[in-house]
């Protein structure tokens, strides 16, 4: 087995291990990540070696091509000399020209040998380039496997935290208090038992935090957490009064830690998407929670607020209490409750609290409206409407791995200045738009010409000859982003757009793409640092399309420049400012991990590569 085949097997095995990681412990998954990272580092070194070998072959080929020029000159010179000798033989038939003929024959053989060498060297170079292309794709597939394991790891960390925190324990506590002079025996007794319960609960909560596998991380966020201890059962084992008016009590208690899913993510500093779902793994609590009196004597009831969306914000009497599902103690009486989220109409209700209450406030999407002049749409030849464009204003920004969580090819961070505004298609180019181009030009894509389109299967890019933009391996609608297109296919589309509209269309440069995708932000995603849940269609991002296929364009919110799907759905072809024929895809895809959907992530590919997770969008210059 050659080295390329061995490396391909490594990627395939990586995916298999990832598939079986779901039921493993935190330690097991961490061990697998370490092993896969070592494989990735070794794979990356081999790739660099293969790239160097391809570069050397190219230089060797150029050197041989220079030699053939010299050999051809020698052959021509030998031919001229032999012809002169033949002319001399007309006057002198006895003239011996055998050495001249031998020199010419040698020159011809040398010339042919060098030309044969050029052919062999060229074929060797092309084979090496194909090896490099396969390895580049496999490298990112292996990286995606590692990121998938990290997703599994975070889920396992939360499961472990639940098991460690949501447990019951029998506790025995003794407490001694001095009764006040004007306090009745009954009140002193109740106060002593209450303080004993508080003492036991505090000690138990401390022991829960101290006993966590990630105690340092959780304890650092303890003050901002809403976790609590439930007193499941309590009984007095012993009690007595001393002669000095002191009350002594010994109690047996059954205590239980209570940690909700959202609190688990908060304690470990993880994105909320790892904690979305029910709390079936949390130990059961009492069916009815008692009302609690505040210090001023008012009665407090538990209010639970829910909505139909994630990452919303709840306001009670004008004060923000975080996102749903929210559980909070509020005084009895009237309260204003409002749930808001960007891109949705707010829902506000006035309610009267006189018992534990659950309130469901569903939100409806709003339509994003642009001011005059912010949208462009050209009418193409044949009265075909072109893609809707959003004007991206001129400006400067920092490009690259600003947050320090990226890959080597995202560094160093550089300040880029875009002096001219430009129009960018608000969505990725759709199947319908690409079909209009094909009908108008009879264009045949690279996938339809040769070996089809790649898909991500068992940890690597696998070519399927029957796959192309019409049939990528999953259902597509007119509103789905077109996939299985190479860089050449995308450039052919923008060339047609330019002719059909008499405007200057092109693929976005990397700088234009990242500037537009950031939307004026310096976080990993235009809405913040974490990918969240159901904000985009990427692997393990919580949408109905994640790890299944593409979503219809504009299925999620626009960014602050008005662009859809700059995170996930499909990788998008961009060009380098120095070489328009070089290809880099940006933005992540439906089957790639969230870390690879960050705004600065770059994946360098051969221009001829196409896959069912790669599409593009267009730019129109002023």
Coordinates of C-alpha atoms in Angstrom, one line a residue:
X1 CA 0.0 0.0 0.0
X2 CA 1.5 3.4 -1.0
X3 CA 1.6 6.4 1.3
X4 CA -1.4 8.2 -0.3
X5 CA -3.5 5.1 0.2
X6 CA -2.3 4.7 3.8
X7 CA -3.3 8.3 4.5
X8 CA -6.7 7.8 3.0
X9 CA -7.2 4.8 5.3
X10 CA -6.3 7.0 8.3
X11 CA -9.1 9.5 7.5
X12 CA -11.6 6.6 7.0
X13 CA -10.7 5.1 10.3
X14 CA -10.9 8.5 12.0
X15 CA -14.6 8.7 10.9
X16 CA -15.4 5.2 12.1
X17 CA -14.0 6.0 15.5
X18 CA -16.0 9.3 15.6
X19 CA -19.2 7.4 14.9
X20 CA -18.8 5.2 17.9
X21 CA -17.7 8.1 20.2
X22 CA -21.3 8.9 21.2
X23 CA -21.5 6.5 24.2
X24 CA -18.0 7.0 25.4
X25 CA -16.9 8.7 28.6
X26 CA -15.2 12.1 28.8
X27 CA -11.8 10.5 29.3
X28 CA -12.3 8.1 26.4
X29 CA -13.3 10.9 24.0
X30 CA -10.4 13.1 25.2
X31 CA -8.0 10.2 24.5
X32 CA -9.5 9.8 21.0
X33 CA -9.2 13.5 20.3
X34 CA -5.5 13.4 21.3
X35 CA -4.9 10.5 19.0
X36 CA -6.7 12.1 16.1
X37 CA -4.9 15.3 16.6
X38 CA -1.6 13.5 16.4
X39 CA -2.8 11.8 13.2
X40 CA -3.9 15.2 11.8
X41 CA -0.5 16.8 12.7
X42 CA 1.3 13.9 11.0
X43 CA -1.0 14.1 8.0
X44 CA -0.4 17.8 7.7
X45 CA 3.4 17.2 7.7
X46 CA 3.0 14.6 4.9
X47 CA 0.9 17.0 2.9
X48 CA 3.5 19.7 3.2
X49 CA 6.1 17.1 2.0
X50 CA 3.9 16.2 -1.0
X51 CA 3.4 19.8 -1.9
X52 CA 7.2 20.3 -1.8
X53 CA 7.7 17.2 -3.9
X54 CA 5.2 18.6 -6.5
X55 CA 7.1 21.9 -6.6
X56 CA 10.4 20.1 -7.1
X57 CA 9.0 18.1 -10.0
X58 CA 7.7 21.3 -11.6
X59 CA 11.2 22.8 -11.3
X60 CA 12.8 19.7 -12.7
X61 CA 10.4 19.7 -15.6
X62 CA 11.3 23.3 -16.4
X63 CA 15.0 22.4 -16.3
X64 CA 14.5 19.5 -18.7
X65 CA 12.5 21.8 -21.0
X66 CA 15.5 24.1 -21.2
X67 CA 17.8 21.2 -22.1
X68 CA 15.6 20.2 -25.0
X69 CA 16.2 23.6 -26.5
X70 CA 19.9 23.1 -26.4
X71 CA 19.5 19.5 -27.7
X72 CA 17.4 20.7 -30.6
X73 CA 20.1 23.3 -31.5
X74 CA 22.8 20.5 -31.5
X75 CA 20.6 18.4 -33.7
X76 CA 20.1 21.2 -36.2
X77 CA 23.8 21.9 -36.2
X78 CA 24.7 18.2 -36.8
X79 CA 22.1 18.1 -39.6
X80 CA 23.6 21.1 -41.3
X81 CA 27.1 19.6 -41.1
X82 CA 26.0 16.3 -42.5
X83 CA 24.3 18.1 -45.5
X84 CA 27.5 20.0 -46.2
X85 CA 29.5 16.7 -46.2
X86 CA 27.0 15.1 -48.6
X87 CA 27.6 18.1 -51.0
X88 CA 31.3 17.5 -50.8
X89 CA 30.8 13.9 -51.7
X90 CA 29.5 15.0 -55.1
X91 CA 33.0 16.1 -56.0
X92 CA 34.8 13.6 -53.9
X93 CA 32.9 10.2 -53.8
X94 CA 35.7 8.7 -51.7
X95 CA 35.1 11.2 -48.9
X96 CA 34.5 9.5 -45.5
X97 CA 31.6 11.1 -43.7
X98 CA 30.9 8.3 -41.2
X99 CA 31.9 10.4 -38.2
X100 CA 29.5 13.2 -39.3
X101 CA 26.7 10.8 -39.7
X102 CA 27.4 9.3 -36.3
X103 CA 27.3 12.7 -34.7
X104 CA 24.0 13.5 -36.3
X105 CA 22.5 10.1 -35.2
X106 CA 23.7 10.8 -31.7
X107 CA 22.2 14.3 -31.7
X108 CA 18.8 12.9 -32.8
X109 CA 18.9 10.2 -30.1
X110 CA 19.8 12.8 -27.4
X111 CA 17.0 15.1 -28.6
X112 CA 14.4 12.2 -28.5
X113 CA 15.6 11.0 -25.1
X114 CA 15.1 14.5 -23.6
X115 CA 11.6 14.8 -25.1
X116 CA 10.7 11.4 -23.7
X117 CA 12.1 12.6 -20.4
X118 CA 9.9 15.7 -20.5
X119 CA 6.8 13.5 -21.1
X120 CA 7.7 11.2 -18.2
X121 CA 8.5 14.1 -15.9
X122 CA 5.2 15.9 -16.8
X123 CA 3.2 12.8 -16.1
X124 CA 4.9 12.3 -12.8
X125 CA 4.2 16.0 -11.9
X126 CA 0.5 15.7 -12.8
X127 CA 0.2 12.5 -10.7
X128 CA 1.8 14.2 -7.8
X129 CA -0.6 17.2 -8.1
X130 CA -3.6 14.8 -8.0
X131 CA -2.1 13.2 -4.9
X132 CA -1.8 16.7 -3.3
X133 CA -5.5 17.5 -4.2
X134 CA -6.7 14.3 -2.6
X135 CA -4.7 14.9 0.5
X136 CA -5.9 18.5 0.8
X137 CA -9.5 17.3 0.8
X138 CA -8.7 14.4 3.2
X139 CA -6.9 16.8 5.6
X140 CA -10.1 18.9 6.1
X141 CA -12.2 15.8 6.4
X142 CA -9.9 14.6 9.2
X143 CA -10.1 18.0 10.8
X144 CA -13.9 17.8 10.7
X145 CA -13.7 14.4 12.4
X146 CA -11.7 15.9 15.2
X147 CA -14.2 18.8 15.6
X148 CA -17.0 16.3 15.6
X149 CA -15.3 14.5 18.5
X150 CA -15.0 17.8 20.3
X151 CA -18.8 18.2 19.9
X152 CA -19.3 14.8 21.4
X153 CA -16.8 15.7 24.2
X154 CA -18.8 18.7 25.3
X155 CA -22.0 16.7 25.4
X156 CA -20.3 14.1 27.5
X157 CA -19.0 16.8 29.9
X158 CA -22.6 18.0 30.4
X159 CA -23.9 14.5 31.0
X160 CA -21.1 13.9 33.5
X161 CA -21.9 17.2 35.3
X162 CA -25.6 16.2 35.6
X163 CA -24.8 12.8 37.1
X164 CA -22.3 14.4 39.6
X165 CA -24.6 17.3 40.6
X166 CA -28.1 15.8 40.5
X167 CA -27.7 13.2 43.2
X168 CA -29.4 12.6 46.5
X169 CA -27.5 12.1 49.8
X170 CA -28.5 11.4 53.4
X171 CA -27.1 14.1 55.7
X172 CA -27.0 14.3 59.5
X173 CA -26.6 17.8 60.9
X174 CA -26.4 19.2 64.5
X175 CA -27.0 22.8 65.3
X176 CA -27.2 24.9 68.5
X177 CA -28.8 28.3 68.9
X178 CA -29.4 30.7 71.7
X179 CA -33.1 31.5 72.1
X180 CA -34.0 35.2 72.3
X181 CA -35.5 36.5 75.6
X182 CA -38.8 37.4 74.0
X183 CA -38.9 34.3 71.7
X184 CA -41.4 31.5 72.5
X185 CA -40.1 27.9 72.8
X186 CA -42.1 27.1 69.6
X187 CA -40.5 29.9 67.6
X188 CA -37.0 29.1 68.9
X189 CA -37.5 25.4 67.9
X190 CA -38.7 26.3 64.4
X191 CA -35.8 28.7 63.9
X192 CA -33.3 26.2 65.1
X193 CA -34.6 23.5 62.6
X194 CA -34.7 26.1 59.8
X195 CA -31.1 27.1 60.5
X196 CA -30.1 23.5 60.6
X197 CA -31.6 22.9 57.2
X198 CA -29.8 25.9 55.8
X199 CA -26.5 24.7 57.4
X200 CA -26.9 21.2 55.9
X201 CA -27.9 22.6 52.5
X202 CA -24.9 24.9 52.4
X203 CA -22.5 22.2 53.3
X204 CA -24.0 19.8 50.8
X205 CA -23.9 22.4 48.0
X206 CA -20.2 23.0 48.8
X207 CA -19.5 19.3 48.7
X208 CA -21.3 19.0 45.3
X209 CA -19.1 21.7 43.8
X210 CA -15.9 20.3 45.4
X211 CA -16.7 16.8 44.1
X212 CA -17.2 17.8 40.5
X213 CA -14.7 16.5 37.9
X214 CA -14.5 20.1 36.6
X215 CA -14.8 21.7 40.0
X216 CA -12.5 24.7 39.2
X217 CA -14.5 25.7 36.1
X218 CA -17.9 25.4 37.8
X219 CA -16.8 27.0 41.1
X220 CA -15.5 30.1 39.2
X221 CA -19.1 30.7 37.9
X222 CA -20.9 29.7 41.0
X223 CA -22.0 33.2 42.1
X224 CA -23.9 33.8 38.8
X225 CA -25.5 30.3 38.8
X226 CA -29.1 29.5 39.8
X227 CA -28.5 25.9 40.9
X228 CA -29.9 25.0 44.3
X229 CA -30.4 22.2 46.8
X230 CA -33.8 20.7 47.4
X231 CA -34.7 19.3 50.8
X232 CA -36.5 16.1 49.9
X233 CA -37.1 14.8 53.4
X234 CA -36.3 16.0 57.0
X235 CA -36.8 14.6 60.5
X236 CA -35.6 15.6 64.0
X237 CA -33.5 12.9 65.5
X238 CA -32.8 14.6 68.8
X239 CA -33.6 18.0 70.3
X240 CA -33.3 19.5 73.8
X241 CA -33.0 22.8 75.6
X242 CA -30.1 23.6 77.9
X243 CA -30.4 25.4 81.2
X244 CA -28.9 28.6 79.6
X245 CA -31.8 28.9 77.1
X246 CA -30.0 27.2 74.2
X247 CA -31.7 24.9 71.8
X248 CA -29.9 21.9 70.4
X249 CA -31.2 20.0 67.4
X250 CA -29.9 17.0 65.5
X251 CA -31.7 16.3 62.1
X252 CA -31.7 13.6 59.5
X253 CA -32.2 15.1 56.0
X254 CA -32.4 13.8 52.4
X255 CA -30.9 16.4 50.1
X256 CA -30.7 16.6 46.4
X257 CA -28.7 18.8 44.0
X258 CA -30.8 20.5 41.3
X259 CA -29.1 21.5 38.1
X260 CA -31.0 22.5 34.9
X261 CA -29.6 21.9 31.4
X262 CA -29.0 25.6 30.7
X263 CA -27.2 26.0 34.1
X264 CA -24.9 23.1 33.2
X265 CA -23.7 24.9 30.1
X266 CA -23.3 28.2 32.1
X267 CA -21.3 26.4 34.8
X268 CA -18.8 24.9 32.3
X269 CA -18.8 28.0 30.0
X270 CA -20.2 26.1 27.0
X271 CA -22.6 27.2 24.3
X272 CA -26.2 26.7 25.2
X273 CA -26.7 24.3 22.2
X274 CA -25.2 21.5 24.3
X275 CA -27.9 21.9 26.9
X276 CA -31.0 22.2 24.7
X277 CA -33.5 19.5 25.5
X278 CA -35.4 18.1 28.5
X279 CA -33.9 17.4 31.9
X280 CA -34.6 13.7 31.9
X281 CA -31.2 13.0 33.3
X282 CA -31.8 15.3 36.2
X283 CA -32.9 13.5 39.4
X284 CA -36.6 14.1 40.2
X285 CA -37.6 16.8 42.6
X286 CA -40.8 17.4 44.6
X287 CA -43.9 17.7 42.5
X288 CA -45.0 20.8 44.3
X289 CA -42.6 23.5 45.4
X290 CA -43.6 25.5 48.5
X291 CA -44.2 29.2 48.2
X292 CA -41.4 31.3 49.8
X293 CA -41.9 34.4 51.8
X294 CA -39.6 37.4 51.2
X295 CA -38.1 39.3 54.1
X296 CA -40.9 42.0 53.9
X297 CA -43.6 39.3 54.3
X298 CA -44.9 39.2 50.7
X299 CA -45.6 35.8 49.1
X300 CA -43.3 34.6 46.3
X301 CA -44.5 32.2 43.6
X302 CA -42.5 30.4 40.8
X303 CA -43.1 31.8 37.3
X304 CA -42.0 29.7 34.4
X305 CA -41.7 31.5 31.0
X306 CA -41.4 29.6 27.7
X307 CA -41.3 30.5 24.0
X308 CA -41.1 28.8 20.6
X309 CA -37.5 30.1 19.9
X310 CA -34.0 29.8 21.3
X311 CA -31.7 32.6 22.4
X312 CA -34.6 35.0 23.2
X313 CA -34.7 37.5 26.1
X314 CA -37.3 37.8 28.8
X315 CA -38.2 41.1 30.5
X316 CA -40.3 41.1 33.7
X317 CA -41.4 44.6 34.8
X318 CA -38.8 46.0 32.5
X319 CA -35.9 44.0 33.9
X320 CA -34.0 41.4 31.8
X321 CA -33.9 37.9 33.3
X322 CA -32.2 36.0 30.5
X323 CA -33.6 33.6 27.9
X324 CA -36.3 30.9 28.1
X325 CA -37.0 28.4 29.5
X326 CA -37.0 30.7 32.6
X327 CA -37.9 29.9 36.1
X328 CA -38.0 32.7 38.7
X329 CA -39.6 33.6 42.0
X330 CA -41.8 36.7 41.8
X331 CA -44.1 38.5 44.3
X332 CA -47.8 37.9 44.1
X333 CA -49.6 40.6 42.1
X334 CA -49.6 42.1 38.6
X335 CA -46.5 41.9 36.3
X336 CA -45.6 42.8 32.8
X337 CA -43.8 39.9 30.9
X338 CA -42.2 40.4 27.5
X339 CA -40.2 38.0 25.3
X340 CA -38.1 39.5 22.5
X341 CA -35.6 38.3 19.9
X342 CA -34.0 40.0 16.9
X343 CA -36.0 39.1 13.8
X344 CA -39.2 38.4 15.6
X345 CA -42.2 40.5 16.7
X346 CA -42.1 40.9 20.6
X347 CA -44.8 39.3 22.6
X348 CA -46.0 41.1 25.8
X349 CA -48.6 40.2 28.4
X350 CA -49.9 41.6 31.6
X351 CA -50.5 38.8 34.1
X352 CA -51.7 38.4 37.7
X353 CA -49.6 36.0 39.8
X354 CA -51.6 34.3 42.6
X355 CA -50.2 30.7 42.2
X356 CA -47.3 29.0 40.5
X357 CA -47.7 29.9 36.8
X358 CA -46.3 28.7 33.5
X359 CA -46.6 31.3 30.6
X360 CA -46.0 30.4 26.9
X361 CA -45.3 33.4 24.7
X362 CA -44.8 32.4 21.0
X363 CA -42.9 34.8 18.7
X364 CA -43.6 35.4 15.0
X365 CA -40.9 36.2 12.5
X366 CA -40.7 39.8 11.2
X367 CA -39.8 40.7 7.6
X368 CA -36.4 42.5 7.3
X369 CA -37.0 45.8 5.6
X370 CA -34.2 47.8 3.9
X371 CA -34.1 51.5 3.4
X372 CA -34.2 53.0 -0.1
X373 CA -31.0 52.4 -2.1
X374 CA -29.8 49.4 -0.1
X375 CA -30.9 46.8 -2.6
X376 CA -29.9 46.2 -6.2
X377 CA -31.3 43.8 -8.7
X378 CA -30.3 43.8 -12.4
X379 CA -32.6 42.5 -15.1
X380 CA -30.6 40.2 -17.4
X381 CA -31.0 39.5 -21.1
X382 CA -34.3 37.9 -21.8
X383 CA -36.0 39.8 -19.0
X384 CA -34.6 37.4 -16.4
X385 CA -34.3 38.9 -12.9
X386 CA -30.8 38.6 -11.6
X387 CA -29.9 37.8 -8.0
X388 CA -30.9 40.3 -5.3
X389 CA -27.9 42.2 -4.1
X390 CA -27.2 44.0 -0.9
X391 CA -25.0 47.1 -0.9
X392 CA -22.0 46.5 1.4
X393 CA -20.5 49.8 2.5
X394 CA -16.8 50.7 2.1
X395 CA -14.8 50.4 5.3
X396 CA -11.8 48.9 7.0
X397 CA -11.6 45.8 9.2
X398 CA -9.3 43.3 10.8
X399 CA -9.1 40.1 8.7
X400 CA -8.1 36.7 10.1
X401 CA -8.1 34.9 13.5
X402 CA -9.0 37.9 15.7
X403 CA -10.2 35.7 18.6
X404 CA -7.2 33.4 18.6
X405 CA -9.2 30.2 18.2
X406 CA -8.5 29.6 14.5
X407 CA -6.1 27.7 12.3
X408 CA -2.6 28.6 11.0
X409 CA -3.8 29.7 7.6
X410 CA -6.0 32.4 9.3
X411 CA -2.9 34.2 10.7
X412 CA -1.5 36.8 10.9
X413 CA -4.4 39.2 11.4
X414 CA -4.2 42.1 9.0
X415 CA -6.1 45.3 8.7
X416 CA -7.7 45.6 5.3
X417 CA -9.2 48.7 3.8
X418 CA -12.1 48.4 1.2
X419 CA -12.3 51.8 -0.3
X420 CA -15.4 51.1 -2.5
X421 CA -18.8 49.8 -1.6
X422 CA -20.0 46.8 -3.6
X423 CA -23.1 44.8 -4.1
X424 CA -23.2 41.2 -2.9
X425 CA -25.9 38.6 -3.5
X426 CA -27.9 38.4 -0.3
X427 CA -28.0 34.6 -0.6
X428 CA -25.9 31.9 -2.1
X429 CA -26.7 31.4 -5.8
X430 CA -29.7 29.1 -5.9
X431 CA -30.5 26.1 -8.0
X432 CA -33.1 28.2 -9.9
X433 CA -30.6 30.9 -10.8
X434 CA -28.0 28.4 -11.9
X435 CA -30.5 26.6 -14.0
X436 CA -31.4 29.9 -15.8
X437 CA -27.7 30.3 -16.6
X438 CA -27.4 26.7 -18.0
X439 CA -30.5 27.2 -20.1
X440 CA -29.2 30.4 -21.5
X441 CA -25.7 29.1 -22.4
X442 CA -26.1 25.3 -22.6
X443 CA -23.2 25.2 -20.1
X444 CA -22.0 21.8 -18.9
X445 CA -20.4 21.7 -15.5
X446 CA -17.1 20.0 -14.6
X447 CA -19.0 17.4 -12.6
X448 CA -21.1 16.5 -15.7
X449 CA -18.0 16.2 -17.9
X450 CA -15.7 14.2 -15.7
X451 CA -16.1 11.8 -12.6
X452 CA -19.0 13.6 -11.1
X453 CA -19.1 15.4 -7.7
X454 CA -17.5 14.6 -4.3
X455 CA -19.5 14.0 -1.1
X456 CA -18.4 13.7 2.5
X457 CA -18.7 10.0 3.4
X458 CA -17.0 8.0 6.1
X459 CA -14.6 10.8 6.9
X460 CA -13.3 11.7 3.4
X461 CA -14.4 13.2 0.1
X462 CA -15.7 10.4 -2.1
X463 CA -16.3 10.9 -5.8
X464 CA -19.7 9.8 -7.2
X465 CA -19.9 9.8 -11.1
X466 CA -23.7 10.3 -11.1
X467 CA -23.7 13.3 -8.8
X468 CA -23.8 16.9 -10.0
X469 CA -25.7 20.1 -9.4
X470 CA -28.9 18.5 -10.6
X471 CA -28.6 15.5 -8.3
X472 CA -26.2 16.1 -5.4
X473 CA -27.3 13.2 -3.3
X474 CA -30.1 14.8 -1.3
X475 CA -33.3 16.7 -2.2
X476 CA -32.9 20.2 -3.5
X477 CA -35.5 22.8 -4.3
X478 CA -35.3 25.9 -6.5
X479 CA -34.5 27.9 -3.4
X480 CA -31.7 25.6 -2.3
X481 CA -28.1 26.8 -2.9
X482 CA -26.5 25.2 -6.0
X483 CA -23.7 22.7 -5.1
X484 CA -21.3 20.4 -7.0
X485 CA -19.8 23.4 -8.8
X486 CA -16.1 24.0 -9.3
X487 CA -14.3 27.4 -9.2
X488 CA -14.4 27.3 -13.1
X489 CA -18.2 26.7 -13.0
X490 CA -18.7 29.6 -10.7
X491 CA -16.5 31.9 -12.8
X492 CA -18.5 30.9 -15.9
X493 CA -21.7 31.9 -14.1
X494 CA -20.4 35.4 -13.2
X495 CA -19.0 35.9 -16.8
X496 CA -22.5 35.2 -18.1
X497 CA -24.0 37.6 -15.5
X498 CA -21.6 40.3 -16.6
X499 CA -22.6 39.9 -20.3
X500 CA -26.3 39.5 -19.6
X501 CA -26.5 42.6 -17.4
X502 CA -23.7 44.8 -18.9
X503 CA -22.4 45.2 -15.3
X504 CA -19.1 44.0 -13.7
X505 CA -19.9 40.8 -11.8
X506 CA -17.3 38.5 -10.2
X507 CA -16.7 36.1 -7.4
X508 CA -16.0 37.9 -4.1
X509 CA -12.3 38.2 -3.0
X510 CA -11.5 36.7 0.3
X511 CA -11.3 40.2 1.8
X512 CA -14.7 41.2 0.4
X513 CA -16.3 38.0 1.6
X514 CA -14.9 38.1 5.2
X515 CA -15.7 41.8 5.5
X516 CA -19.3 41.3 4.4
X517 CA -19.7 38.1 6.5
X518 CA -18.5 39.8 9.7
X519 CA -21.1 42.5 9.3
X520 CA -19.0 44.9 11.3
X521 CA -18.2 42.5 14.1
X522 CA -14.9 40.9 15.4
X523 CA -16.4 37.8 16.9
X524 CA -16.2 34.3 15.4
X525 CA -19.8 34.6 14.2
X526 CA -21.7 37.7 13.3
X527 CA -24.1 37.3 16.2
X528 CA -21.4 36.6 18.8
X529 CA -18.6 34.1 19.9
X530 CA -20.7 30.9 20.2
X531 CA -22.5 29.3 17.3
X532 CA -25.6 28.9 19.4
X533 CA -28.6 26.7 18.4
X534 CA -30.6 27.0 15.2
X535 CA -28.8 30.1 14.1
X536 CA -27.3 28.5 11.0
X537 CA -27.2 25.2 9.1
X538 CA -23.9 23.6 10.0
X539 CA -22.9 20.2 11.5
X540 CA -24.2 19.9 15.1
X541 CA -25.7 23.4 15.0
X542 CA -29.2 22.3 16.0
X543 CA -31.1 23.0 12.9
X544 CA -33.4 20.5 11.1
X545 CA -31.0 20.4 8.2
X546 CA -27.7 20.0 10.2
X547 CA -25.7 16.9 9.0
X548 CA -28.6 16.1 6.6
X549 CA -28.4 18.5 3.6
X550 CA -28.6 22.1 2.5
X551 CA -31.4 24.4 3.8
X552 CA -33.3 26.7 1.5
X553 CA -31.5 30.0 1.3
X554 CA -32.6 32.7 3.8
X555 CA -33.9 30.1 6.3
X556 CA -32.1 32.0 9.1
X557 CA -31.6 35.6 10.1
X558 CA -29.6 38.1 8.0
X559 CA -26.3 39.5 9.4
X560 CA -25.9 43.2 10.1
X561 CA -25.1 44.0 6.5
X562 CA -28.3 42.1 5.3
X563 CA -26.7 38.9 4.1
X564 CA -28.1 35.4 4.6
X565 CA -26.2 32.2 5.3
X566 CA -22.7 33.6 5.7
X567 CA -22.4 30.9 8.4
X568 CA -22.9 27.3 7.2
X569 CA -25.2 25.9 4.6
X570 CA -22.5 25.6 1.9
X571 CA -18.9 26.6 1.6
X572 CA -18.6 29.5 -0.8
X573 CA -15.9 29.9 -3.5
X574 CA -13.8 33.1 -3.2
X575 CA -10.7 34.3 -5.1
X576 CA -7.3 35.6 -4.1
X577 CA -6.6 39.2 -5.0
X578 CA -3.2 38.1 -6.4
X579 CA -4.5 35.1 -8.4
X580 CA -8.1 34.8 -9.6
X581 CA -7.6 31.2 -10.6
X582 CA -6.7 30.1 -7.1
X583 CA -9.6 28.8 -5.0
X584 CA -10.5 29.2 -1.3
X585 CA -13.8 28.4 0.1
X586 CA -15.3 30.2 3.2
X587 CA -18.1 30.0 5.6
X588 CA -18.5 26.3 6.5
X589 CA -21.3 23.9 5.5
X590 CA -24.2 21.8 6.6
X591 CA -21.9 18.8 7.3
X592 CA -18.9 20.5 8.8
X593 CA -18.4 21.3 12.5
X594 CA -19.2 24.8 13.9
X595 CA -15.5 25.6 14.5
X596 CA -15.1 25.4 10.7
X597 CA -17.9 27.8 10.1
X598 CA -16.3 30.7 11.9
X599 CA -16.0 33.9 9.8
X600 CA -12.2 33.6 9.4
X601 CA -12.0 29.9 8.5
X602 CA -10.3 29.2 5.2
X603 CA -10.2 25.9 3.2
X604 CA -7.8 26.0 0.2
X605 CA -8.9 23.7 -2.6
X606 CA -7.9 22.9 -6.2
X607 CA -10.0 25.0 -8.6
X608 CA -11.3 21.8 -10.3
X609 CA -12.7 20.4 -7.0
X610 CA -16.4 20.2 -6.5
X611 CA -18.6 18.7 -3.8
X612 CA -22.1 18.6 -2.6
X613 CA -21.2 21.0 0.2
X614 CA -19.6 23.8 -1.9
X615 CA -21.5 26.6 -3.7
X616 CA -20.9 30.4 -4.2
X617 CA -22.3 33.9 -4.2
X618 CA -21.5 36.8 -6.4
X619 CA -20.3 40.4 -6.2
X620 CA -21.1 43.4 -8.4
X621 CA -18.7 46.2 -8.6
X622 CA -19.9 49.8 -8.9

